Coordinates of C-alpha atoms in Angstrom, one line a residue:
M1 CA 69.1 -57.0 -134.4
R2 CA 65.7 -57.5 -134.1
T3 CA 64.1 -59.8 -131.8
Y4 CA 62.1 -60.6 -135.0
D5 CA 62.1 -60.7 -138.8
D6 CA 61.4 -56.9 -139.8
T7 CA 61.6 -57.4 -143.5
M8 CA 57.8 -57.2 -144.8
F9 CA 56.9 -54.6 -142.0
I10 CA 59.6 -52.1 -143.5
D11 CA 58.9 -53.3 -147.3
T12 CA 55.3 -52.6 -146.6
F13 CA 55.6 -49.6 -143.9
E14 CA 58.4 -47.6 -146.3
H15 CA 56.3 -48.4 -149.7
E16 CA 52.4 -48.8 -149.1
Y17 CA 52.0 -46.0 -146.2
T18 CA 51.7 -43.3 -148.2
W19 CA 49.0 -40.1 -148.8
L20 CA 47.8 -41.5 -151.7
N21 CA 47.1 -45.3 -151.1
G22 CA 44.8 -43.4 -148.1
F23 CA 42.9 -41.4 -150.6
L24 CA 42.7 -44.4 -153.3
R25 CA 41.3 -46.6 -149.8
N26 CA 38.0 -43.5 -149.6
V27 CA 37.9 -43.7 -153.4
K28 CA 36.8 -47.8 -153.1
R29 CA 34.7 -47.5 -149.8
F30 CA 33.5 -44.4 -150.6
S31 CA 32.6 -43.7 -154.5
T32 CA 29.7 -42.4 -154.3
R33 CA 29.7 -39.5 -151.8
N34 CA 30.7 -36.1 -152.4
A35 CA 34.6 -35.4 -152.1
V36 CA 34.7 -32.0 -153.5
I37 CA 31.3 -28.9 -153.8
D38 CA 32.2 -25.8 -155.8
G39 CA 29.6 -23.7 -154.5
E40 CA 30.5 -20.7 -156.8
T41 CA 29.5 -23.3 -160.2
N42 CA 27.4 -25.6 -158.3
R43 CA 29.6 -28.2 -159.6
S44 CA 30.3 -31.6 -157.3
W45 CA 32.8 -35.0 -157.8
T46 CA 32.2 -37.9 -155.7
Y47 CA 35.5 -39.5 -154.9
E48 CA 35.3 -41.8 -157.6
S49 CA 34.6 -39.1 -160.1
L50 CA 37.6 -37.3 -158.4
N51 CA 39.9 -39.7 -159.0
K52 CA 39.3 -40.0 -162.0
E53 CA 39.8 -36.6 -163.2
A54 CA 42.8 -36.6 -161.1
N55 CA 44.0 -39.5 -163.7
R56 CA 43.1 -37.5 -166.5
L57 CA 45.4 -34.5 -165.2
A58 CA 47.9 -37.9 -164.5
N59 CA 48.4 -39.6 -167.9
A60 CA 47.9 -35.6 -170.0
L61 CA 51.5 -35.0 -167.9
Q62 CA 52.5 -38.3 -168.5
N63 CA 52.1 -38.0 -172.2
L64 CA 53.9 -35.4 -172.7
G65 CA 56.8 -36.6 -170.8
L66 CA 56.7 -35.6 -167.4
K67 CA 58.3 -38.2 -165.0
K68 CA 59.1 -39.3 -161.1
N69 CA 60.5 -36.3 -159.4
D70 CA 59.8 -33.6 -161.8
V71 CA 58.2 -30.5 -161.1
V72 CA 54.6 -28.9 -162.0
M73 CA 53.7 -26.0 -160.5
I74 CA 50.6 -24.2 -159.6
A75 CA 49.1 -21.1 -158.8
L76 CA 45.8 -21.5 -158.1
R77 CA 43.1 -20.4 -156.5
N78 CA 41.0 -23.4 -154.4
C79 CA 38.9 -24.7 -157.3
P80 CA 38.2 -27.9 -158.7
E81 CA 41.7 -28.0 -160.6
F82 CA 43.7 -27.5 -157.3
C83 CA 42.0 -30.6 -156.3
F84 CA 43.0 -32.2 -159.6
S85 CA 46.6 -31.3 -159.3
Y86 CA 46.9 -32.4 -155.7
I87 CA 46.2 -35.7 -156.0
G88 CA 47.1 -36.5 -159.7
P89 CA 50.8 -35.0 -160.6
R90 CA 51.7 -37.5 -157.5
K91 CA 50.5 -40.5 -159.2
I92 CA 53.5 -40.4 -161.5
G93 CA 56.0 -39.7 -159.0
V94 CA 55.9 -35.6 -159.9
I95 CA 56.4 -33.1 -157.2
L96 CA 53.8 -30.7 -157.2
L97 CA 55.1 -27.3 -156.6
A98 CA 52.5 -25.0 -154.8
S99 CA 52.7 -21.0 -155.1
N100 CA 50.9 -18.3 -154.1
F101 CA 48.5 -17.5 -156.6
N102 CA 49.9 -13.2 -155.0
L103 CA 53.0 -13.2 -156.6
A104 CA 53.9 -10.4 -159.1
S105 CA 55.8 -11.3 -162.4
G106 CA 59.1 -11.3 -161.5
E107 CA 58.6 -12.6 -158.4
F108 CA 56.5 -16.0 -160.1
A109 CA 59.4 -15.7 -162.5
L110 CA 62.3 -16.2 -159.6
L111 CA 60.1 -19.2 -158.8
I112 CA 60.2 -20.3 -161.4
N113 CA 63.7 -19.9 -162.3
H114 CA 64.6 -21.8 -159.0
N115 CA 62.5 -24.8 -159.2
K116 CA 62.7 -25.5 -162.7
P117 CA 59.0 -26.6 -163.0
R118 CA 58.2 -28.1 -166.2
V119 CA 54.2 -27.1 -166.6
V120 CA 52.6 -24.4 -164.9
I121 CA 49.1 -25.2 -164.1
Y122 CA 47.4 -21.1 -163.1
S123 CA 44.0 -19.6 -162.3
G124 CA 42.6 -17.1 -165.2
M125 CA 42.7 -14.2 -162.9
I126 CA 46.1 -14.1 -163.2
S127 CA 46.9 -14.3 -167.1
S128 CA 48.4 -11.7 -167.9
I129 CA 51.0 -11.6 -164.8
M130 CA 51.7 -14.9 -165.6
A131 CA 52.4 -14.1 -169.1
E132 CA 54.9 -12.3 -168.4
A133 CA 56.7 -14.2 -165.5
G134 CA 57.1 -16.6 -168.7
Q135 CA 58.7 -13.7 -170.4
M136 CA 60.6 -12.4 -167.7
S137 CA 61.9 -16.1 -166.9
E138 CA 65.4 -17.5 -168.1
W139 CA 63.6 -21.2 -167.6
K140 CA 61.2 -21.8 -170.0
P141 CA 58.4 -24.6 -168.7
E142 CA 57.5 -26.7 -172.0
K143 CA 53.2 -25.8 -170.9
F144 CA 51.5 -22.9 -169.0
I145 CA 48.1 -24.0 -168.5
L146 CA 45.5 -21.4 -167.5
A147 CA 42.7 -23.0 -165.6
D148 CA 39.7 -22.0 -163.2
N149 CA 39.0 -19.9 -165.7
I150 CA 35.1 -18.4 -164.9
E151 CA 35.4 -15.3 -165.1
N152 CA 36.6 -16.5 -169.2
H153 CA 39.8 -14.4 -168.7
E154 CA 41.8 -14.3 -172.7
L155 CA 44.3 -16.8 -173.1
P156 CA 47.7 -15.7 -173.9
S157 CA 49.8 -16.3 -176.8
G158 CA 51.6 -19.8 -176.4
H159 CA 49.7 -21.0 -173.7
I160 CA 46.7 -23.6 -173.7
F161 CA 43.2 -23.8 -171.5
Y162 CA 43.0 -27.1 -169.0
E163 CA 40.4 -28.9 -170.9
D164 CA 42.5 -28.9 -174.3
F165 CA 45.5 -30.3 -171.9
I166 CA 43.5 -33.2 -170.8
K167 CA 40.7 -34.0 -173.6
D168 CA 42.8 -36.5 -175.0
A169 CA 43.7 -38.2 -171.5
G170 CA 42.4 -41.2 -170.1
N171 CA 40.9 -41.5 -167.0
E172 CA 42.3 -44.9 -166.0
E173 CA 44.8 -45.3 -163.2
P174 CA 48.3 -44.3 -164.8
E175 CA 51.3 -47.0 -165.8
I176 CA 54.3 -45.9 -163.1
N177 CA 57.5 -47.7 -163.3
F178 CA 59.0 -47.3 -160.1
R179 CA 57.9 -48.0 -156.3
P180 CA 56.9 -44.9 -154.5
H181 CA 58.4 -44.1 -151.3
I182 CA 57.2 -42.5 -147.6
Y183 CA 60.6 -40.5 -148.2
D184 CA 59.5 -39.5 -152.4
E185 CA 59.1 -35.8 -152.3
V186 CA 55.8 -35.2 -153.2
L187 CA 54.6 -31.6 -152.3
R188 CA 56.7 -28.0 -152.1
L189 CA 55.3 -25.4 -150.3
C190 CA 56.6 -21.5 -150.4
T191 CA 57.1 -19.7 -147.5
S192 CA 58.3 -16.0 -147.8
G193 CA 62.3 -15.4 -146.9
T194 CA 64.6 -11.8 -146.5
T195 CA 64.5 -11.6 -150.7
A196 CA 62.2 -11.3 -153.0
L197 CA 62.5 -15.0 -153.7
P198 CA 60.2 -17.6 -151.8
K199 CA 61.6 -20.8 -149.8
S200 CA 60.9 -23.5 -151.2
V201 CA 59.8 -26.2 -148.2
P202 CA 59.9 -29.7 -149.6
L203 CA 57.4 -32.3 -147.9
N204 CA 57.5 -36.1 -148.2
D205 CA 55.2 -38.5 -148.2
I206 CA 54.6 -39.5 -144.7
N207 CA 54.5 -35.8 -143.8
E208 CA 51.6 -35.7 -145.8
V209 CA 49.7 -38.6 -144.0
L210 CA 50.8 -37.6 -140.6
S211 CA 50.3 -34.2 -140.9
A212 CA 46.5 -35.8 -141.8
H213 CA 46.1 -37.4 -139.0
D214 CA 47.0 -35.2 -137.2
V215 CA 43.7 -33.0 -138.2
I216 CA 42.2 -36.3 -137.5
M217 CA 43.3 -36.4 -134.5
H218 CA 42.8 -32.9 -132.9
Y219 CA 39.6 -31.8 -134.3
P220 CA 38.9 -35.2 -134.9
M221 CA 37.9 -35.3 -138.5
N222 CA 35.8 -38.5 -140.5
Q223 CA 34.6 -39.2 -143.3
N224 CA 31.3 -37.7 -142.4
D225 CA 32.7 -34.0 -142.0
V226 CA 32.7 -31.2 -144.4
T227 CA 34.6 -28.8 -144.7
L228 CA 35.6 -24.8 -145.9
N229 CA 38.5 -23.2 -146.0
M230 CA 38.3 -19.3 -146.0
T231 CA 42.3 -19.1 -146.1
P232 CA 43.9 -20.6 -150.0
W233 CA 45.3 -23.8 -150.0
F234 CA 48.7 -23.0 -151.0
H235 CA 49.7 -22.5 -147.5
R236 CA 50.2 -25.1 -145.5
G237 CA 47.6 -24.3 -142.5
G238 CA 45.4 -24.3 -145.7
C239 CA 46.0 -27.1 -147.5
H240 CA 47.0 -29.5 -144.1
S241 CA 44.8 -27.4 -141.5
G242 CA 41.3 -29.0 -143.2
G243 CA 42.4 -28.6 -146.5
V244 CA 42.7 -30.9 -149.2
C245 CA 45.5 -33.5 -148.0
P246 CA 43.4 -34.6 -144.1
T247 CA 40.0 -33.8 -146.0
F248 CA 40.5 -36.2 -148.7
Y249 CA 42.5 -38.5 -146.2
A250 CA 39.8 -38.8 -144.4
G251 CA 37.2 -39.3 -146.8
A252 CA 35.1 -36.3 -145.8
C253 CA 34.3 -33.3 -148.3
A254 CA 35.8 -30.2 -149.1
V255 CA 34.1 -27.2 -150.7
V256 CA 36.0 -24.9 -152.7
M257 CA 35.8 -20.9 -151.8
R258 CA 37.9 -19.0 -154.6
K259 CA 37.8 -15.6 -152.4
F260 CA 37.1 -15.3 -149.2
Q261 CA 33.3 -13.9 -148.7
P262 CA 31.7 -13.9 -145.2
S263 CA 27.8 -13.7 -146.4
N264 CA 29.2 -16.8 -149.1
A265 CA 30.5 -18.5 -145.9
L266 CA 27.9 -18.8 -143.4
E267 CA 25.0 -19.1 -146.2
W268 CA 27.3 -22.1 -147.3
V269 CA 27.9 -23.8 -143.8
E270 CA 23.8 -23.4 -143.5
K271 CA 23.4 -24.9 -147.4
Y272 CA 26.2 -27.5 -147.2
K273 CA 26.0 -28.4 -143.9
I274 CA 29.6 -27.3 -142.8
T275 CA 31.5 -28.7 -139.9
Y276 CA 34.7 -27.0 -139.6
M277 CA 35.8 -24.4 -141.4
M278 CA 39.2 -22.5 -141.1
G279 CA 40.2 -19.3 -141.8
S280 CA 42.8 -16.4 -140.4
P281 CA 42.2 -14.1 -137.4
S282 CA 41.0 -11.4 -140.3
N283 CA 38.3 -13.9 -141.4
L284 CA 36.8 -14.4 -138.5
A285 CA 36.5 -10.8 -137.3
M286 CA 35.0 -10.5 -140.4
L287 CA 32.5 -13.5 -140.5
C288 CA 31.6 -12.4 -136.8
L289 CA 29.8 -8.7 -138.0
A290 CA 28.7 -11.0 -141.0
Q291 CA 26.5 -13.0 -138.7
K292 CA 25.4 -10.1 -136.7
K293 CA 23.3 -9.0 -139.4
E294 CA 22.7 -12.2 -141.3
R295 CA 22.1 -14.6 -138.3
K296 CA 22.3 -18.3 -140.3
N297 CA 22.1 -21.4 -138.8
L298 CA 25.8 -22.4 -137.6
S299 CA 24.5 -25.0 -135.7
T300 CA 26.3 -27.7 -138.1
L301 CA 29.9 -26.1 -136.7
K302 CA 31.9 -28.5 -134.6
G303 CA 35.2 -26.4 -135.3
L304 CA 36.2 -22.8 -136.2
V305 CA 39.8 -22.8 -136.5
T306 CA 42.3 -19.9 -136.7
M307 CA 45.9 -20.0 -137.3
G308 CA 48.4 -17.4 -137.9
A309 CA 48.3 -15.4 -135.1
P310 CA 46.6 -15.9 -131.5
L311 CA 43.2 -15.2 -130.2
S312 CA 42.6 -11.9 -127.7
K313 CA 40.4 -13.3 -125.3
A314 CA 37.9 -10.7 -125.7
D315 CA 37.8 -12.0 -129.4
C316 CA 37.9 -15.4 -128.2
I317 CA 34.7 -15.1 -126.7
R318 CA 33.3 -12.6 -129.6
Y319 CA 33.4 -15.4 -131.8
M320 CA 31.9 -17.9 -129.4
E321 CA 28.8 -15.9 -128.6
V322 CA 28.7 -15.1 -132.2
L323 CA 29.8 -18.1 -134.2
T324 CA 30.0 -21.2 -131.9
P325 CA 31.6 -21.8 -129.1
N326 CA 33.7 -24.8 -130.7
I327 CA 36.9 -22.5 -131.4
F328 CA 40.3 -23.9 -131.8
N329 CA 43.6 -22.1 -132.2
G330 CA 47.0 -23.7 -134.0
Y331 CA 50.6 -22.3 -134.0
G332 CA 53.2 -23.4 -136.5
T333 CA 55.2 -22.6 -139.2
T334 CA 55.2 -23.8 -143.2
E335 CA 58.2 -26.1 -142.4
T336 CA 56.3 -28.0 -139.4
F337 CA 52.6 -27.7 -140.1
W338 CA 51.1 -26.9 -136.2
N339 CA 52.8 -28.1 -133.2
S340 CA 51.0 -26.6 -130.8
F341 CA 46.4 -26.7 -130.7
L342 CA 43.9 -24.9 -128.7
R343 CA 41.1 -26.4 -128.7
P344 CA 38.0 -25.6 -126.9
Y345 CA 38.0 -26.6 -123.7
N346 CA 41.0 -24.2 -123.6
L347 CA 39.2 -21.1 -124.3
P348 CA 38.6 -18.6 -123.9
D349 CA 41.2 -18.9 -120.3
G350 CA 43.6 -19.9 -122.2
A351 CA 43.1 -16.9 -125.0
G352 CA 46.6 -15.4 -125.6
S353 CA 48.9 -18.1 -125.7
V354 CA 49.3 -20.4 -128.0
G355 CA 49.1 -23.6 -126.0
G356 CA 51.1 -26.6 -124.9
S357 CA 52.8 -29.3 -127.7
C358 CA 50.6 -30.8 -129.9
T359 CA 50.7 -34.7 -129.1
D360 CA 53.4 -35.5 -131.4
D361 CA 55.5 -32.5 -131.2
E362 CA 57.3 -30.6 -128.3
V363 CA 57.2 -27.1 -128.6
R364 CA 60.4 -25.1 -126.0
V365 CA 61.7 -21.5 -124.8
V366 CA 65.0 -21.3 -125.1
R367 CA 67.6 -18.8 -124.3
L368 CA 68.7 -15.7 -126.8
Y369 CA 72.1 -14.9 -127.7
E370 CA 73.6 -12.7 -130.1
N371 CA 75.6 -14.4 -132.3
K372 CA 74.6 -18.3 -131.7
K373 CA 71.9 -20.6 -131.4
A374 CA 71.2 -21.5 -127.9
E375 CA 71.1 -25.7 -127.2
P376 CA 67.7 -27.3 -127.5
D377 CA 68.1 -28.0 -123.8
D378 CA 69.0 -24.3 -122.8
C379 CA 65.5 -23.4 -121.9
V380 CA 64.3 -20.0 -120.2
P381 CA 62.6 -20.8 -116.8
Y382 CA 59.4 -21.7 -116.7
D383 CA 58.1 -18.2 -115.1
N384 CA 56.1 -17.0 -118.1
A385 CA 58.2 -13.8 -117.9
S386 CA 61.8 -14.7 -119.1
E387 CA 61.8 -14.3 -122.9
G388 CA 63.2 -16.4 -125.0
E389 CA 63.0 -18.1 -128.9
I390 CA 60.5 -20.9 -129.6
I391 CA 61.8 -24.0 -131.1
I392 CA 60.0 -27.1 -132.4
R393 CA 60.4 -30.5 -132.7
A394 CA 58.0 -32.2 -135.3
P395 CA 59.9 -35.1 -136.8
E396 CA 56.6 -36.6 -138.4
K397 CA 55.9 -33.2 -139.8
T398 CA 59.1 -31.6 -141.6
T399 CA 61.5 -32.5 -143.8
Y400 CA 64.4 -30.2 -142.2
S401 CA 65.3 -28.7 -145.3
Y402 CA 64.5 -26.5 -148.1
F403 CA 65.0 -26.9 -151.9
N404 CA 68.6 -25.7 -152.9
N405 CA 69.3 -23.1 -150.0
D406 CA 71.3 -25.3 -147.4
E407 CA 72.3 -22.0 -146.0
M408 CA 69.1 -21.4 -144.9
A409 CA 68.4 -24.9 -144.0
R410 CA 71.7 -24.6 -141.5
E411 CA 70.1 -21.2 -140.1
K412 CA 66.8 -22.6 -139.1
F413 CA 67.3 -26.1 -138.4
Y414 CA 69.6 -27.6 -135.8
K415 CA 69.1 -30.7 -133.8
G416 CA 66.3 -32.4 -134.6
W417 CA 64.6 -28.6 -134.1
M418 CA 63.1 -25.9 -136.0
Y419 CA 64.3 -21.8 -134.2
T420 CA 61.2 -20.5 -135.2
G421 CA 62.4 -16.1 -134.8
D422 CA 59.4 -16.2 -132.6
T423 CA 60.0 -15.2 -129.1
G424 CA 57.9 -16.0 -125.9
V425 CA 57.5 -17.3 -122.7
W426 CA 56.2 -20.0 -121.2
N427 CA 55.2 -21.3 -117.6
E428 CA 55.5 -24.3 -114.9
N429 CA 52.8 -26.1 -117.6
L430 CA 54.8 -25.3 -120.7
I431 CA 52.3 -23.5 -121.7
V432 CA 53.5 -20.9 -124.5
T433 CA 52.8 -17.2 -125.2
V434 CA 54.4 -15.6 -128.5
R435 CA 56.1 -12.0 -127.9
G436 CA 57.6 -11.1 -131.1
R437 CA 59.7 -11.5 -133.5
K438 CA 63.4 -12.0 -133.2
D439 CA 64.0 -10.2 -136.8
D440 CA 61.6 -8.0 -138.3
L441 CA 58.5 -9.8 -139.9
I442 CA 55.1 -8.5 -140.7
I443 CA 52.2 -10.6 -140.8
T444 CA 49.5 -9.1 -143.1
S445 CA 46.4 -11.6 -143.2
G446 CA 48.4 -14.4 -142.6
E447 CA 50.8 -13.7 -145.5
N448 CA 55.3 -13.6 -143.7
I449 CA 56.5 -10.2 -145.2
Y450 CA 60.4 -9.6 -144.3
P451 CA 60.4 -5.2 -145.0
T452 CA 64.1 -5.8 -146.3
Q453 CA 62.4 -6.8 -149.7
I454 CA 60.5 -3.8 -150.2
E455 CA 62.7 -1.3 -149.0
E456 CA 65.2 -2.5 -151.9
A457 CA 62.1 -1.9 -153.7
I458 CA 61.2 1.3 -153.1
N459 CA 64.9 2.6 -153.2
E460 CA 64.4 1.7 -157.0
H461 CA 62.3 4.9 -157.5
P462 CA 64.4 7.3 -158.8
K463 CA 63.2 9.9 -156.8
V464 CA 64.4 7.7 -153.8
K465 CA 67.3 8.2 -151.6
D466 CA 66.6 5.6 -147.9
S467 CA 63.4 3.6 -147.2
I468 CA 62.8 1.8 -144.1
V469 CA 59.5 -0.6 -143.7
T470 CA 57.7 -1.7 -140.9
S471 CA 53.9 -2.6 -140.1
V472 CA 50.9 -0.7 -138.1
P473 CA 48.0 -2.2 -136.5
D474 CA 45.6 -3.5 -138.8
S475 CA 41.4 -4.7 -137.7
L476 CA 41.3 -6.6 -140.4
R477 CA 44.8 -7.6 -141.5
G478 CA 46.4 -7.7 -138.4
Q479 CA 48.8 -6.2 -139.3
A480 CA 49.7 -3.3 -142.5
V481 CA 52.4 -2.6 -144.4
A482 CA 54.1 1.4 -143.7
A483 CA 56.6 2.6 -145.5
Y484 CA 59.2 5.8 -144.3
I485 CA 61.2 7.4 -147.4
V486 CA 64.0 9.5 -147.5
P487 CA 64.0 11.0 -150.5
E488 CA 66.7 12.3 -152.7
D489 CA 64.5 14.9 -154.9
K490 CA 62.3 17.0 -152.5
T491 CA 59.4 17.0 -155.4
L492 CA 58.7 13.1 -154.4
T493 CA 54.8 12.7 -153.7
I494 CA 53.1 9.8 -151.7
R495 CA 51.2 10.0 -155.1
E496 CA 54.3 8.9 -157.0
L497 CA 55.4 6.2 -154.5
F498 CA 51.5 4.6 -154.8
E499 CA 52.0 4.3 -158.1
F500 CA 55.5 2.9 -158.4
C501 CA 55.1 0.1 -155.4
T502 CA 51.3 -0.6 -157.8
S503 CA 53.4 -1.4 -160.4
H504 CA 56.2 -2.1 -159.2
K505 CA 57.3 -6.6 -160.8
M506 CA 58.3 -7.6 -157.3
L507 CA 55.6 -6.3 -154.7
S508 CA 52.5 -8.7 -154.9
I509 CA 49.7 -7.0 -153.5
Y510 CA 49.6 -7.9 -150.4
K511 CA 53.1 -6.3 -149.8
R512 CA 52.6 -2.9 -151.3
P513 CA 52.6 -0.4 -148.3
R514 CA 49.6 1.0 -147.3
Y515 CA 50.6 3.8 -145.6
F516 CA 53.9 6.5 -146.3
A517 CA 55.6 9.2 -144.6
I518 CA 58.3 11.4 -146.1
I519 CA 61.0 11.8 -143.6
D520 CA 64.7 13.5 -143.5
E521 CA 66.6 11.0 -142.1
L522 CA 66.0 7.1 -141.1
P523 CA 67.0 5.9 -137.4
Q524 CA 70.6 3.7 -137.6
T525 CA 72.7 2.0 -135.4
S526 CA 76.4 3.0 -135.1
T527 CA 77.5 0.0 -137.4
G528 CA 74.2 1.4 -139.9
K529 CA 72.0 -1.1 -139.3
K530 CA 68.8 0.5 -139.6
K531 CA 66.3 0.2 -136.2
H532 CA 63.2 -1.6 -137.8
F533 CA 62.5 -2.0 -133.9
E534 CA 62.3 1.8 -133.3
M535 CA 60.5 2.5 -136.0
K536 CA 57.6 -0.1 -135.6
A537 CA 57.4 1.7 -132.2
R538 CA 57.1 5.4 -133.5
A539 CA 54.9 4.1 -136.9
V540 CA 51.8 3.3 -134.4
K541 CA 52.1 7.3 -133.0
D542 CA 52.4 8.1 -135.9
L543 CA 49.4 6.3 -137.7
E544 CA 47.6 7.8 -134.6
A545 CA 48.8 11.0 -135.3
G546 CA 47.5 11.2 -138.8
L547 CA 51.6 11.7 -140.3
L548 CA 51.4 8.6 -141.6
K549 CA 49.6 8.3 -145.4
K550 CA 47.0 7.0 -147.7
D551 CA 47.6 7.5 -151.6

């Protein structure tokens, strides 16, 4: 029982406090200001013209018969069409599934079957892969739309160009027959799982609004900022850490970068007066090398933000000296966005840790048990030595769910917390340092890779008896994939393994092993489980000794 009449507050808050309404406010406030700049094609869109392009897509989808809770899947590089797709579908209640454009055709087919999109929009450079995925999938989308085709790739049979799809659609606001709600799913992102099928992470409208607020508060970001994300927008970090979500909500401007090129990034900072750049640690390493040679004017940078892995103190100092003193480092997950954050005043002294919890979040380190989860309050001591599992509470930025995957949801979410699988320690100030993984996840250039999926693919080779996949250090990617093979046929060569993995329909480019070794047997426990932890330690030594071979 309230002490006041809360009817209007609840009605207004739940139906009007949406990301789209925030964007539309900026269309009115900043109609003639740039919202998007495409440096490669020398095109730009103001907030007014961006909104019209989003309306064209929304009306074209509506003309096709799409309605609330239908799904549009995109496999797009950072490009203008990504921006249109991010805004347009939500205007008619359609859910946007943003997938990794680096997937193999078989992986795309699995994703299509699982999410059942009525429309697929993809970048031209994967036209042949997407054509094959459409043939392989059991679910048949009504339209495959080739967009972002600056390289003039050939249109596959039965597909349609983006320009032709929207050419007869009006640019007026589409009519809708429903009332939006802040709990409506508007975006679905993908994160790696132990199988070839990525986990689909649903995000609702209030997740979008409060993720944007998190960036606006922590950077801080405002309408005068210009952002450049050096990583793909389909990632949570790409989309929400200075990507299209907070940028358009704040009324700022996003510069499109389809493929990371350090020289272009540095040139565009100077040309477009970029204030915030986002990227993985490997992006920063390459950017630093390029800046030492080119010495561009980076004085407009208010922040260089990295996620995906902690920064070493030495790297942090180097980036602060060569690029900008304004370094930020976030830690989080696809499911929860970032949840701890190191700001410039925390660095370089705080480098190596992931810092303390963000303003609205809580990060804890709880005890590790063999066959059960620790309770959320069963924490390890604050001694910076006792290792436990890192868990996260961020109810404003997660739905605590996976689409059509209740089993995985039960494994990851418990009593309002996400159990990350990362292990770490913390100190008396609740500063968390990541130590490793409960499982055997490999992270290369910010992409999560599970060894079991790659092993299953390799084991399909007729000359392979068994395999074990692990990681080795890589100066640019953080980690690289290494595979140890026990042959069924002794004539098996490393060249054959490379060719097999390169052509495999379930292995994305980033998942393919860079190193191979042919061995006699795999290390296993008494119950027959592969000892990935043992091979990980061995692989480092084998790489140094030259026993792991490239093609």
